[in-house]
Coordinates of C-alpha atoms in Angstrom, one line a residue:
Chain A
X1 CA 43.3 7.9 66.3
X2 CA 40.8 9.3 64.0
X3 CA 39.7 5.9 61.8
X4 CA 36.7 7.9 59.8
X5 CA 39.1 10.4 58.0
X6 CA 40.6 7.1 56.0
X7 CA 37.3 5.9 55.0
X8 CA 36.4 6.8 51.1
X9 CA 34.5 9.7 51.0
X10 CA 31.6 9.6 48.6
X11 CA 31.9 10.8 45.2
X12 CA 31.9 14.5 44.4
X13 CA 28.8 15.7 43.0
X14 CA 30.0 16.5 39.5
X15 CA 30.8 12.8 38.6
X16 CA 27.5 12.0 38.9
X17 CA 26.2 14.6 36.8
X18 CA 28.8 13.9 34.2
X19 CA 27.2 10.2 34.0
X20 CA 23.5 11.8 33.8
X21 CA 24.9 13.9 30.9
X22 CA 25.7 11.1 28.5
X23 CA 23.5 11.6 25.4
X24 CA 20.7 9.2 25.2
X25 CA 19.4 7.1 22.2
X26 CA 17.1 9.8 20.8
X27 CA 19.3 12.5 20.7
X28 CA 21.7 9.9 18.8
X29 CA 19.5 9.5 16.6
X30 CA 18.6 13.1 16.1
X31 CA 22.4 14.1 15.9
X32 CA 22.8 11.6 13.0
X33 CA 19.6 12.6 11.5
X34 CA 20.9 16.5 11.3
X35 CA 24.3 15.1 9.6
X36 CA 22.2 13.7 7.0
X37 CA 21.6 16.0 3.8
X38 CA 18.9 13.6 2.6
X39 CA 16.9 13.8 5.7
X40 CA 17.5 17.7 6.5
X41 CA 16.0 18.4 2.9
X42 CA 13.2 16.2 3.6
X43 CA 12.3 17.1 6.8
X44 CA 12.7 20.9 5.7
X45 CA 9.9 20.1 2.4
X46 CA 7.9 18.4 5.1
X47 CA 8.1 21.3 7.9
X48 CA 7.0 23.8 4.9
X49 CA 4.2 22.0 4.1
X50 CA 2.8 21.5 7.9
X51 CA 3.6 25.3 8.1
X52 CA 1.4 25.8 4.8
X53 CA -1.5 23.3 6.4
X54 CA -1.4 25.2 9.6
X55 CA -1.3 29.3 8.5
X56 CA -3.2 28.4 5.0
X57 CA -6.1 31.1 5.9
X58 CA -3.2 33.4 6.7
X59 CA -1.0 32.5 3.6
X60 CA -3.7 32.4 0.9
X61 CA -3.3 34.9 -1.7
X62 CA -6.8 34.4 -2.6
X63 CA -10.3 32.5 -2.1
X64 CA -9.9 29.0 -2.8
X65 CA -13.5 28.6 -3.2
X66 CA -14.3 31.9 -5.8
X67 CA -15.4 30.5 -9.0
X68 CA -16.1 32.3 -11.8
X69 CA -17.3 31.3 -15.4
X70 CA -14.8 33.4 -17.5
X71 CA -11.5 32.5 -15.8
X72 CA -11.8 28.8 -16.0
X73 CA -8.9 26.7 -16.8
X74 CA -6.5 29.4 -17.3
X75 CA -2.9 28.3 -18.0
X76 CA -0.1 28.7 -15.5
X77 CA 1.1 32.7 -14.8
X78 CA -2.3 34.0 -15.9
X79 CA -2.7 37.6 -14.7
X80 CA -3.6 37.3 -11.2
X81 CA -3.2 33.3 -11.3
X82 CA 0.2 32.4 -10.8
X83 CA -0.2 28.6 -10.8
X84 CA -3.4 29.1 -13.2
X85 CA -7.0 28.3 -12.8
X86 CA -9.4 25.1 -12.6
X87 CA -11.9 24.0 -14.3
X88 CA -14.3 26.1 -12.0
X89 CA -11.9 29.3 -12.5
X90 CA -10.8 28.9 -8.9
X91 CA -7.3 29.7 -8.3
X92 CA -5.0 26.7 -8.4
X93 CA -2.4 28.2 -6.0
X94 CA -4.5 28.9 -3.2
X95 CA -6.6 25.5 -3.9
X96 CA -3.1 23.7 -3.5
X97 CA -1.9 25.4 -0.5
X98 CA -5.1 24.6 1.1
X99 CA -5.5 21.5 0.2
X100 CA -2.1 20.5 2.1
X101 CA -4.3 20.7 5.2
X102 CA -6.7 17.4 4.2
X103 CA -4.3 15.8 2.0
X104 CA -1.7 15.6 4.9
X105 CA -4.6 15.1 7.7
X106 CA -6.1 12.1 5.5
X107 CA -2.4 10.7 4.7
X108 CA -1.2 10.8 8.2
X109 CA -4.4 10.1 10.8
X110 CA -4.9 6.2 9.8
X111 CA -1.0 5.7 10.0
X112 CA -0.8 7.1 13.5
X113 CA -4.5 5.6 14.7
X114 CA -3.3 2.4 13.2
X115 CA 0.2 3.0 15.1
X116 CA -1.4 2.9 18.6
X117 CA -4.1 0.2 17.9
X118 CA -1.8 -2.2 15.9
X119 CA 1.1 -1.9 18.4
X120 CA -1.3 -2.9 21.1
X121 CA -2.7 -5.2 19.6
X122 CA 0.8 -6.7 18.3
X123 CA 2.5 -6.1 21.9
X124 CA -0.3 -8.2 23.4
X125 CA -0.3 -10.9 20.9
X126 CA 3.5 -10.9 21.5
X127 CA 4.0 -10.7 25.2
X128 CA 1.2 -13.4 25.8
X129 CA 2.1 -15.8 23.0
X130 CA 0.3 -19.2 23.3
X131 CA -3.5 -19.4 22.3
X132 CA -4.0 -15.7 22.5
X133 CA -1.3 -15.0 20.0
X134 CA -2.6 -17.6 17.6
X135 CA -6.0 -16.4 17.9
X136 CA -4.7 -12.6 17.6
X137 CA -2.8 -13.4 14.4
X138 CA -4.6 -16.0 12.7
X139 CA -7.2 -13.5 12.3
X140 CA -4.8 -10.4 11.5
X141 CA -3.8 -13.1 8.9
X142 CA -7.1 -13.0 7.3
X143 CA -6.9 -8.6 6.4
X144 CA -3.4 -9.3 5.6
X145 CA -4.5 -11.8 2.9
X146 CA -6.1 -8.8 1.3
X147 CA -3.7 -6.3 -1.1
X148 CA -3.8 -3.1 0.9
X149 CA -5.2 -1.1 -2.5
X150 CA -7.8 -3.6 -2.7
X151 CA -8.9 -3.7 1.0
X152 CA -8.8 -0.2 1.3
X153 CA -11.2 0.5 -1.9
X154 CA -13.2 -2.7 -0.7
X155 CA -14.2 -1.1 2.7
X156 CA -14.8 2.4 1.6
X157 CA -16.7 1.3 -1.4
X158 CA -18.9 -0.7 1.0
X159 CA -19.3 2.1 3.8
X160 CA -19.5 4.7 1.5
X161 CA -18.0 8.3 0.5
X162 CA -16.7 10.3 2.9
X163 CA -13.7 11.6 4.8
X164 CA -14.5 9.9 7.8
X165 CA -15.1 6.4 6.0
X166 CA -12.1 6.8 4.3
X167 CA -10.0 7.2 7.5
X168 CA -11.4 4.3 9.1
X169 CA -10.7 2.2 5.9
X170 CA -7.0 3.5 5.5
X171 CA -7.0 2.3 9.2
X172 CA -8.1 -0.9 9.1
X173 CA -5.6 -1.5 6.1
X174 CA -2.6 -0.4 8.3
X175 CA -3.4 -2.4 11.7
X176 CA -2.6 -5.6 10.5
X177 CA 0.6 -4.5 9.1
X178 CA 1.7 -2.6 12.3
X179 CA 0.3 -5.4 14.5
X180 CA 2.7 -7.9 12.6
X181 CA 5.9 -5.9 13.0
X182 CA 4.8 -5.0 16.4
X183 CA 4.1 -9.1 17.2
X184 CA 7.3 -10.2 16.0
X185 CA 9.3 -7.6 17.5
X186 CA 7.6 -8.0 21.3
X187 CA 8.0 -12.1 20.6
X188 CA 11.9 -11.2 20.1
X189 CA 12.2 -9.0 23.3
X190 CA 10.4 -11.2 25.5
X191 CA 12.9 -13.9 24.8
X192 CA 15.5 -11.6 26.5
X193 CA 17.4 -12.3 29.8
X194 CA 16.4 -8.9 31.1
X195 CA 12.8 -9.6 30.7
X196 CA 13.4 -13.2 32.2
X197 CA 15.4 -11.6 35.2
X198 CA 12.6 -9.0 35.9
X199 CA 10.0 -11.9 35.8
X200 CA 12.1 -13.8 38.3
X201 CA 12.3 -10.5 40.4
X202 CA 8.5 -10.7 40.8
X203 CA 7.6 -8.1 38.2
X204 CA 3.9 -8.3 37.2
X205 CA 3.6 -8.5 33.3
X206 CA 2.1 -4.6 33.2
X207 CA 5.4 -3.6 35.2
X208 CA 7.2 -5.9 32.5
X209 CA 5.4 -4.6 29.2
X210 CA 5.7 -1.0 30.5
X211 CA 9.0 -1.1 31.9
X212 CA 10.9 -3.5 29.6
X213 CA 9.1 -4.5 26.6
X214 CA 7.9 -0.9 25.1
X215 CA 11.2 1.0 25.5
X216 CA 12.5 -1.6 23.3
X217 CA 9.8 -2.6 20.8
X218 CA 8.2 0.9 20.0
X219 CA 11.5 2.2 18.5
X220 CA 11.3 -0.3 15.4
X221 CA 7.4 -0.1 15.3
X222 CA 7.9 3.6 15.2
X223 CA 10.1 3.3 11.9
X224 CA 7.7 0.7 10.4
X225 CA 5.1 2.9 10.9
X226 CA 7.0 6.2 9.5
X227 CA 7.4 3.9 6.2
X228 CA 3.8 3.5 6.2
X229 CA 2.9 7.4 5.7
X230 CA 3.8 7.5 1.7
X231 CA 1.7 4.6 1.2
X232 CA -1.2 6.4 3.3
X233 CA -0.5 9.7 1.3
X234 CA -0.7 7.8 -1.9
X235 CA -3.8 5.6 -0.6
X236 CA -5.7 8.4 0.4
X237 CA -5.3 10.9 -2.4
X238 CA -6.0 7.6 -4.6
X239 CA -9.6 7.3 -2.7
X240 CA -10.5 10.9 -3.1
X241 CA -9.1 10.3 -6.8
X242 CA -11.7 7.6 -7.0
X243 CA -14.6 9.8 -5.4
X244 CA -14.5 7.5 -2.5
X245 CA -12.5 10.2 0.1
X246 CA -13.0 13.9 0.5
X247 CA -15.8 15.7 -1.6
X248 CA -16.2 18.5 -3.8
X249 CA -15.8 21.4 -3.2
X250 CA -13.0 20.9 -0.4
X251 CA -9.7 21.3 -1.7
X252 CA -7.7 18.0 -1.7
X253 CA -5.1 17.0 -4.0
X254 CA -6.4 13.7 -4.9
X255 CA -9.9 15.1 -5.3
X256 CA -8.6 18.0 -7.5
X257 CA -6.3 15.3 -10.0
X258 CA -9.9 14.1 -10.4
X259 CA -12.0 16.8 -11.3
X260 CA -9.0 18.0 -13.6
X261 CA -8.8 14.6 -15.4
X262 CA -11.1 16.2 -18.2
X263 CA -8.6 19.0 -19.1
X264 CA -5.7 17.3 -19.4
X265 CA -5.7 18.1 -23.0
X266 CA -6.5 22.0 -22.9
X267 CA -4.4 22.5 -19.9
X268 CA -2.2 19.4 -19.2
X269 CA 0.3 21.6 -16.7
X270 CA -2.3 23.0 -14.3
X271 CA -4.1 19.7 -14.6
X272 CA -0.9 17.6 -13.4
X273 CA 0.2 20.1 -10.5
X274 CA -2.0 18.4 -7.8
X275 CA -0.2 15.1 -8.5
X276 CA 3.0 17.1 -8.2
X277 CA 2.3 18.0 -4.6
X278 CA 1.3 14.2 -3.5
X279 CA 4.7 13.1 -5.3
X280 CA 6.9 15.7 -3.1
X281 CA 5.3 14.8 0.0
X282 CA 5.2 10.7 -0.5
X283 CA 8.9 11.2 -1.7
X284 CA 9.6 13.6 1.4
X285 CA 8.3 11.2 3.9
X286 CA 9.9 7.9 2.1
X287 CA 13.3 9.7 2.4
X288 CA 13.1 10.7 6.0
X289 CA 11.7 7.0 6.7
X290 CA 14.6 5.9 5.4
X291 CA 16.9 8.0 7.0
X292 CA 15.4 7.5 10.4
X293 CA 15.7 3.7 9.5
X294 CA 19.3 3.9 9.1
X295 CA 20.0 6.4 12.0
X296 CA 18.2 4.3 14.6
X297 CA 20.1 0.9 12.9
X298 CA 17.0 -0.8 12.4
X299 CA 16.8 -4.0 10.1
X300 CA 14.4 -3.8 7.2
Chain B
X1 CA 9.7 -30.6 2.8
X2 CA 6.1 -32.2 1.5
X3 CA 4.9 -31.8 5.3
X4 CA 5.8 -28.3 5.1
X5 CA 4.0 -27.9 1.7
X6 CA 0.8 -30.2 3.3
X7 CA 0.8 -28.0 6.1
X8 CA 1.2 -24.4 3.8
X9 CA -1.8 -25.6 1.7
X10 CA -3.9 -26.8 4.8
X11 CA -3.3 -23.7 6.3
X12 CA -4.4 -22.0 3.2
X13 CA -8.0 -23.0 4.1
X14 CA -9.0 -21.1 6.8
X15 CA -7.8 -18.0 5.2
X16 CA -10.0 -18.6 2.4
X17 CA -12.9 -19.2 4.7
X18 CA -11.7 -15.7 6.7
X19 CA -11.6 -13.9 3.4
X20 CA -14.9 -15.0 2.3
X21 CA -16.7 -14.1 5.6
X22 CA -14.9 -10.5 4.9
X23 CA -16.5 -9.9 1.8
X24 CA -20.0 -11.6 3.0
X25 CA -19.4 -9.2 5.8
X26 CA -19.2 -6.3 3.1
X27 CA -22.6 -6.2 2.2
X28 CA -23.8 -5.7 5.8
X29 CA -21.4 -3.2 7.0
X30 CA -22.4 -0.9 4.1
X31 CA -25.6 1.6 5.2
X32 CA -28.9 1.2 4.2
X33 CA -31.1 -1.6 3.4
X34 CA -29.5 -4.4 1.0
X35 CA -32.9 -4.2 -1.0
X36 CA -33.0 -0.7 -1.3
X37 CA -31.5 -0.7 -4.6
X38 CA -34.3 -3.4 -6.0
X39 CA -37.0 -2.4 -4.4
X40 CA -39.3 0.0 -5.9
X41 CA -39.5 3.4 -3.9
X42 CA -43.4 2.7 -3.3
X43 CA -43.2 -0.8 -2.1
X44 CA -45.2 -1.9 0.5
X45 CA -44.3 -3.8 3.5
X46 CA -45.5 -6.7 2.3
X47 CA -43.6 -6.7 -0.7
X48 CA -40.5 -6.1 1.6
X49 CA -41.1 -8.6 4.1
X50 CA -41.5 -11.2 0.8
X51 CA -38.3 -10.2 -0.8
X52 CA -36.5 -10.4 2.4
X53 CA -37.4 -14.0 2.6
X54 CA -36.9 -14.8 -1.1
X55 CA -33.1 -13.5 -0.3
X56 CA -33.0 -14.9 2.7
X57 CA -32.4 -12.0 4.8
X58 CA -34.5 -12.9 7.5
X59 CA -32.1 -15.6 8.7
X60 CA -29.6 -15.9 10.8
X61 CA -26.3 -14.2 9.8
X62 CA -24.4 -17.6 10.0
X63 CA -27.3 -19.2 8.0
X64 CA -26.8 -16.6 5.5
X65 CA -23.0 -17.0 5.3
X66 CA -22.9 -20.6 4.8
X67 CA -25.9 -20.5 2.3
X68 CA -23.3 -17.9 0.1
X69 CA -20.1 -19.7 0.9
X70 CA -21.4 -22.8 -0.4
X71 CA -23.0 -21.2 -3.5
X72 CA -19.6 -18.9 -3.9
X73 CA -17.9 -22.4 -3.8
X74 CA -20.1 -23.7 -6.7
X75 CA -19.5 -20.6 -8.6
X76 CA -22.4 -18.5 -8.0
X77 CA -21.5 -15.5 -7.2
X78 CA -25.4 -13.8 -7.0
X79 CA -26.8 -11.6 -9.6
X80 CA -25.6 -8.3 -10.5
X81 CA -28.4 -5.7 -9.4
X82 CA -27.3 -3.0 -12.1
X83 CA -26.9 -5.4 -15.3
X84 CA -29.1 -8.6 -14.1
X85 CA -26.5 -10.7 -14.8
X86 CA -24.9 -13.0 -12.9
X87 CA -21.7 -11.8 -11.2
X88 CA -19.5 -14.9 -12.0
X89 CA -19.7 -14.5 -15.6
X90 CA -19.0 -10.4 -15.6
X91 CA -16.1 -11.0 -12.9
X92 CA -14.2 -13.6 -15.2
X93 CA -14.6 -11.7 -18.1
X94 CA -12.8 -8.7 -16.4
X95 CA -10.3 -11.1 -14.5
X96 CA -8.5 -11.8 -17.9
X97 CA -7.9 -8.2 -18.9
X98 CA -6.8 -7.4 -15.7
X99 CA -4.5 -10.4 -15.5
X100 CA -3.2 -9.6 -18.9
X101 CA -2.4 -6.0 -18.0
X102 CA -0.7 -7.1 -14.4
X103 CA 1.3 -9.6 -16.1
X104 CA 3.0 -7.4 -18.7
X105 CA 3.7 -4.7 -16.3
X106 CA 5.1 -7.1 -13.9
X107 CA 7.2 -8.4 -16.7
X108 CA 8.8 -4.7 -17.6
X109 CA 9.1 -3.9 -14.4
X110 CA 10.8 -7.5 -13.6
X111 CA 13.0 -6.7 -16.8
X112 CA 14.0 -3.1 -16.0
X113 CA 13.7 -3.5 -12.4
X114 CA 16.1 -6.2 -12.2
X115 CA 18.8 -5.0 -14.7
X116 CA 18.6 -1.7 -12.9
X117 CA 19.4 -3.8 -9.3
X118 CA 22.0 -5.9 -10.7
X119 CA 24.2 -3.2 -12.2
X120 CA 23.7 -0.9 -8.6
X121 CA 24.6 -4.3 -7.0
X122 CA 27.5 -4.9 -9.3
X123 CA 29.0 -1.7 -9.1
X124 CA 27.8 -0.7 -5.4
X125 CA 28.2 2.9 -4.5
X126 CA 29.4 4.2 -7.6
X127 CA 27.1 6.9 -9.8
X128 CA 25.5 3.9 -11.3
X129 CA 24.2 2.9 -7.9
X130 CA 23.1 6.0 -7.0
X131 CA 21.0 6.6 -10.0
X132 CA 19.7 3.2 -9.5
X133 CA 18.5 3.6 -5.8
X134 CA 16.9 7.2 -6.7
X135 CA 15.1 5.6 -9.4
X136 CA 13.7 2.8 -7.3
X137 CA 12.8 5.3 -4.6
X138 CA 11.1 7.5 -7.1
X139 CA 9.1 4.6 -8.4
X140 CA 7.5 3.3 -4.7
X141 CA 6.9 7.2 -4.0
X142 CA 5.3 8.2 -7.3
X143 CA 1.4 8.2 -7.0
X144 CA 0.6 6.0 -10.2
X145 CA -2.9 7.2 -11.0
X146 CA -1.4 10.8 -11.2
X147 CA 2.0 8.8 -13.5
X148 CA -1.1 7.5 -15.8
X149 CA -2.0 10.9 -16.4
X150 CA 1.5 12.5 -17.1
X151 CA 2.3 9.8 -19.5
X152 CA -1.0 10.6 -21.4
X153 CA -0.3 14.0 -21.4
X154 CA 3.2 13.3 -23.1
X155 CA 2.5 10.6 -25.6
X156 CA -1.0 10.5 -26.2
X157 CA -1.6 14.4 -26.1
X158 CA 2.0 16.0 -27.1
X159 CA 3.7 13.4 -29.0
X160 CA 0.4 11.4 -30.4
X161 CA 2.3 8.2 -30.6
X162 CA -0.1 6.0 -28.5
X163 CA -4.0 6.2 -27.3
X164 CA -5.0 7.4 -24.3
X165 CA -7.6 4.9 -23.3
X166 CA -9.9 2.1 -23.7
X167 CA -8.6 -1.5 -25.0
X168 CA -8.8 -1.1 -28.6
X169 CA -11.1 -1.3 -31.6
X170 CA -13.8 -4.3 -30.8
X171 CA -13.7 -3.1 -27.0
X172 CA -12.4 -5.9 -24.6
X173 CA -14.3 -8.6 -26.4
X174 CA -11.9 -8.9 -29.5
X175 CA -8.8 -8.8 -28.1
X176 CA -5.8 -9.7 -30.1
X177 CA -1.9 -9.6 -30.0
X178 CA -1.6 -7.0 -33.0
X179 CA 0.2 -3.6 -32.8
X180 CA -3.7 -2.6 -33.2
X181 CA -4.8 -3.6 -29.7
X182 CA -1.0 -4.2 -27.8
X183 CA -0.4 -0.3 -28.6
X184 CA -3.8 0.5 -26.0
X185 CA -1.9 -2.0 -23.4
X186 CA 1.5 0.2 -23.5
X187 CA 1.0 3.1 -21.6
X188 CA -1.3 2.0 -18.7
X189 CA 1.4 -1.6 -18.1
X190 CA 4.5 0.9 -17.9
X191 CA 2.6 3.1 -15.4
X192 CA 2.0 -0.2 -13.3
X193 CA 5.1 -1.2 -13.8
X194 CA 6.9 1.4 -11.6
X195 CA 6.1 0.1 -8.3
X196 CA 7.4 -3.4 -8.9
X197 CA 10.3 -1.9 -11.0
X198 CA 11.2 0.5 -7.6
X199 CA 11.0 -2.9 -5.4
X200 CA 12.4 -5.5 -7.8
X201 CA 15.5 -3.1 -8.1
X202 CA 15.7 -2.7 -4.2
X203 CA 15.4 -6.3 -4.0
X204 CA 17.8 -7.6 -6.2
X205 CA 20.4 -4.8 -5.1
X206 CA 20.9 -5.9 -2.0
X207 CA 20.9 -9.5 -3.2
X208 CA 23.6 -9.5 -5.4
X209 CA 25.4 -6.9 -2.9
X210 CA 24.9 -10.0 -0.4
X211 CA 26.2 -12.8 -2.7
X212 CA 29.4 -10.7 -4.2
X213 CA 30.4 -10.8 -0.4
X214 CA 30.2 -13.9 0.3
X215 CA 33.1 -16.4 0.4
X216 CA 32.3 -18.5 -2.2
X217 CA 32.5 -15.8 -4.6
X218 CA 36.4 -15.1 -3.3
X219 CA 36.4 -18.7 -3.9
X220 CA 35.4 -19.0 -7.5
X221 CA 37.7 -16.0 -8.3
X222 CA 40.7 -17.6 -7.1
X223 CA 40.0 -20.3 -8.9
X224 CA 40.4 -18.4 -12.1
X225 CA 36.5 -18.4 -13.1
X226 CA 35.6 -15.5 -15.8
X227 CA 33.6 -12.6 -14.6
X228 CA 30.9 -14.4 -17.0
X229 CA 30.7 -17.3 -15.1
X230 CA 31.1 -15.9 -11.8
X231 CA 27.6 -13.8 -12.9
X232 CA 26.1 -17.3 -13.4
X233 CA 26.7 -17.8 -10.2
X234 CA 25.2 -15.1 -9.0
X235 CA 21.9 -15.2 -11.2
X236 CA 21.5 -18.7 -9.5
X237 CA 21.8 -17.6 -6.0
X238 CA 19.5 -14.2 -6.6
X239 CA 16.8 -16.2 -8.6
X240 CA 14.4 -17.8 -6.2
X241 CA 14.0 -14.7 -4.2
X242 CA 13.6 -12.2 -6.7
X243 CA 11.3 -14.3 -8.7
X244 CA 9.4 -14.7 -5.3
X245 CA 9.1 -10.7 -4.7
X246 CA 8.0 -11.0 -8.8
X247 CA 5.2 -12.9 -7.7
X248 CA 4.0 -11.4 -4.8
X249 CA 4.8 -8.1 -7.2
X250 CA 1.9 -9.5 -9.4
X251 CA -0.3 -10.0 -7.0
X252 CA -0.8 -6.4 -5.7
X253 CA -1.1 -5.2 -8.9
X254 CA -4.0 -7.8 -9.3
X255 CA -5.4 -6.1 -6.4
X256 CA -4.1 -2.6 -6.9
X257 CA -4.8 -1.9 -10.5
X258 CA -8.3 -0.4 -10.1
X259 CA -6.9 3.5 -10.1
X260 CA -4.7 3.0 -13.1
X261 CA -7.4 1.2 -14.9
X262 CA -9.7 4.1 -14.3
X263 CA -7.6 6.7 -15.6
X264 CA -6.8 4.4 -19.0
X265 CA -10.7 3.1 -19.2
X266 CA -9.1 -0.2 -19.4
X267 CA -11.9 -3.0 -18.9
X268 CA -10.5 -4.9 -16.0
X269 CA -11.7 -5.8 -12.7
X270 CA -10.8 -2.0 -11.5
X271 CA -13.4 -0.2 -13.7
X272 CA -15.5 -3.2 -12.7
X273 CA -15.1 -2.2 -9.4
X274 CA -15.5 1.2 -10.0
X275 CA -19.1 1.1 -12.0
X276 CA -19.9 -1.2 -8.7
X277 CA -19.4 1.0 -5.9
X278 CA -21.0 4.1 -7.9
X279 CA -24.1 2.2 -8.5
X280 CA -24.3 0.3 -5.1
X281 CA -24.2 -2.9 -6.7
X282 CA -22.8 -4.4 -3.7
X283 CA -23.1 -8.4 -5.1
X284 CA -20.7 -7.2 -7.7
X285 CA -18.5 -5.5 -5.2
X286 CA -18.8 -8.6 -3.1
X287 CA -17.5 -10.9 -5.8
X288 CA -14.9 -8.8 -7.5
X289 CA -13.5 -8.7 -4.3
X290 CA -13.8 -12.1 -3.7
X291 CA -12.4 -13.1 -6.7
X292 CA -9.1 -11.1 -6.5
X293 CA -8.4 -11.7 -3.2
X294 CA -8.9 -15.6 -3.6
X295 CA -6.2 -14.7 -6.5
X296 CA -3.9 -13.3 -4.3
X297 CA -4.2 -15.9 -2.0
X298 CA -3.4 -18.9 -4.2
X299 CA -0.8 -16.8 -5.8
X300 CA 0.9 -16.1 -2.4
X301 CA 0.8 -20.4 -2.1
X302 CA 2.3 -20.7 -5.2
X303 CA 4.9 -18.8 -4.5
X304 CA 5.9 -20.5 -1.5
X305 CA 5.6 -23.6 -2.8
X306 CA 7.8 -22.8 -5.9
X307 CA 10.5 -21.1 -3.7
X308 CA 10.2 -23.8 -1.6
X309 CA 10.5 -26.4 -4.2
X310 CA 13.4 -23.7 -6.1
X311 CA 15.9 -23.5 -4.0
X312 CA 17.3 -26.2 -1.8
X313 CA 18.5 -23.9 0.7
X314 CA 15.2 -23.1 2.2
X315 CA 14.7 -26.0 5.3
X316 CA 11.0 -25.3 6.2
X317 CA 10.2 -26.8 9.6

């Protein structure tokens, strides 16, 4: 009698594939975002701005640096100047378009760098606990004791004007905020059973952080970081508005707002345009971040 | 609770020392010789060394910090390089103006933000709620320095209702609470109130919706309490948190008013910082930041203490 015939056979291959095909967390988040009209709208605006920033050189209708004594401060719709001309007779539309590049760069870069450094610091403090945690977090508390606008202006004021110094100051402003969130999330995850189980099974601290902690803390930290981009955009342009960031003649929305400030009585609509761009960008980032937060179900 | 309060106060001391150390470092991270603005361009090495010694720059950094901190504790923040006057006096005069403006802005923001938030939380998911939520997103997204310019365009340039810049007749020295002066404060205060308005509206909306969903409200309704009575209960429960948020917002405005003050030429700390930065007047920069940060830390402490004493539900260990 052949007994092997009655033994259970291995499961057919198709079933295994079905398990592998179950949607992951991120595709679920993406699907939720695609069903959210607000997120789609904000995302489309930001995508358009990013495309404009990348292909600015191909898209520009006129030379954004060409000045003209006779075309100074022309209104919106002036012949050859669809959005008017600035105080040196340069084409506003071209300058606003090229300005997307520096403005987005100055707004997003500090948050990105702070996300990497702040997460590392926060996860280290949260996972290590004890004395290391106390030392790191009390130092962070000191930077946290400054209102962010004041800290940014103090640092870039002391370091001096320039793009690099403005980026450095803004990064220092955001690191403590991100590190705080990273620390509190990591401290929560560290106490979970699966981390305890991993430790009991002999996993080293690096393995635990890489396999069990990172995947569970990066999501909430990322959501928090996206909510900072709008703040960062406003602050970065604000530094340029004060004359502490980008230097003329480079087009940047905050700097353009500053140089056009004297024109608010003669050409108010033209003078207000760069601010409209900052407003649109920051509101899109805020709306997208809010949608992301609810799609990922992260509590604020 | 006494222990919590004591611990909270003691905990502020190292933070304050850290903040002071950061302000002290500001001068040292700035590029160039700290003496470059007062040294004549043809100064000899001899004179430079003498001045280094006079200002104590030849000492080790911790000794410099200790001396500077000790003097700051006694109200001596050094001398402004640009004006030659004591920094402490300059800052104190400007802080008054900034405080006045920030309080006004917080008041406006709290009144309207509280109202919007309350209505939105009470009629949740109605059109009122949607408008209030949209307004609060707008409030936190708007670049306030640009909003200030737009308000000047509308109310000063087109309608000619309100003055655009300054602090009224007689400058900052002769402030009085009459219309001739208050009208100068309205535009900057409204501009600055937008951010706290959005944040307070958001907070109050969440609070009210939360409280209304709780069992004790159902109980009160079942008992036959009128809407007004329930309203009073909701206010009582929401007030401590809302007030705490308001206090923190006042702190942010104190430090964040520099951009708006620049737009409106308001003679506060923002304008002082602005001129300190562009004249490379580092003692003035350092002193202003130290005073503003101290205000912020103390305000945070006060908010925490008040919230703990006002709200019996908070059990801090």
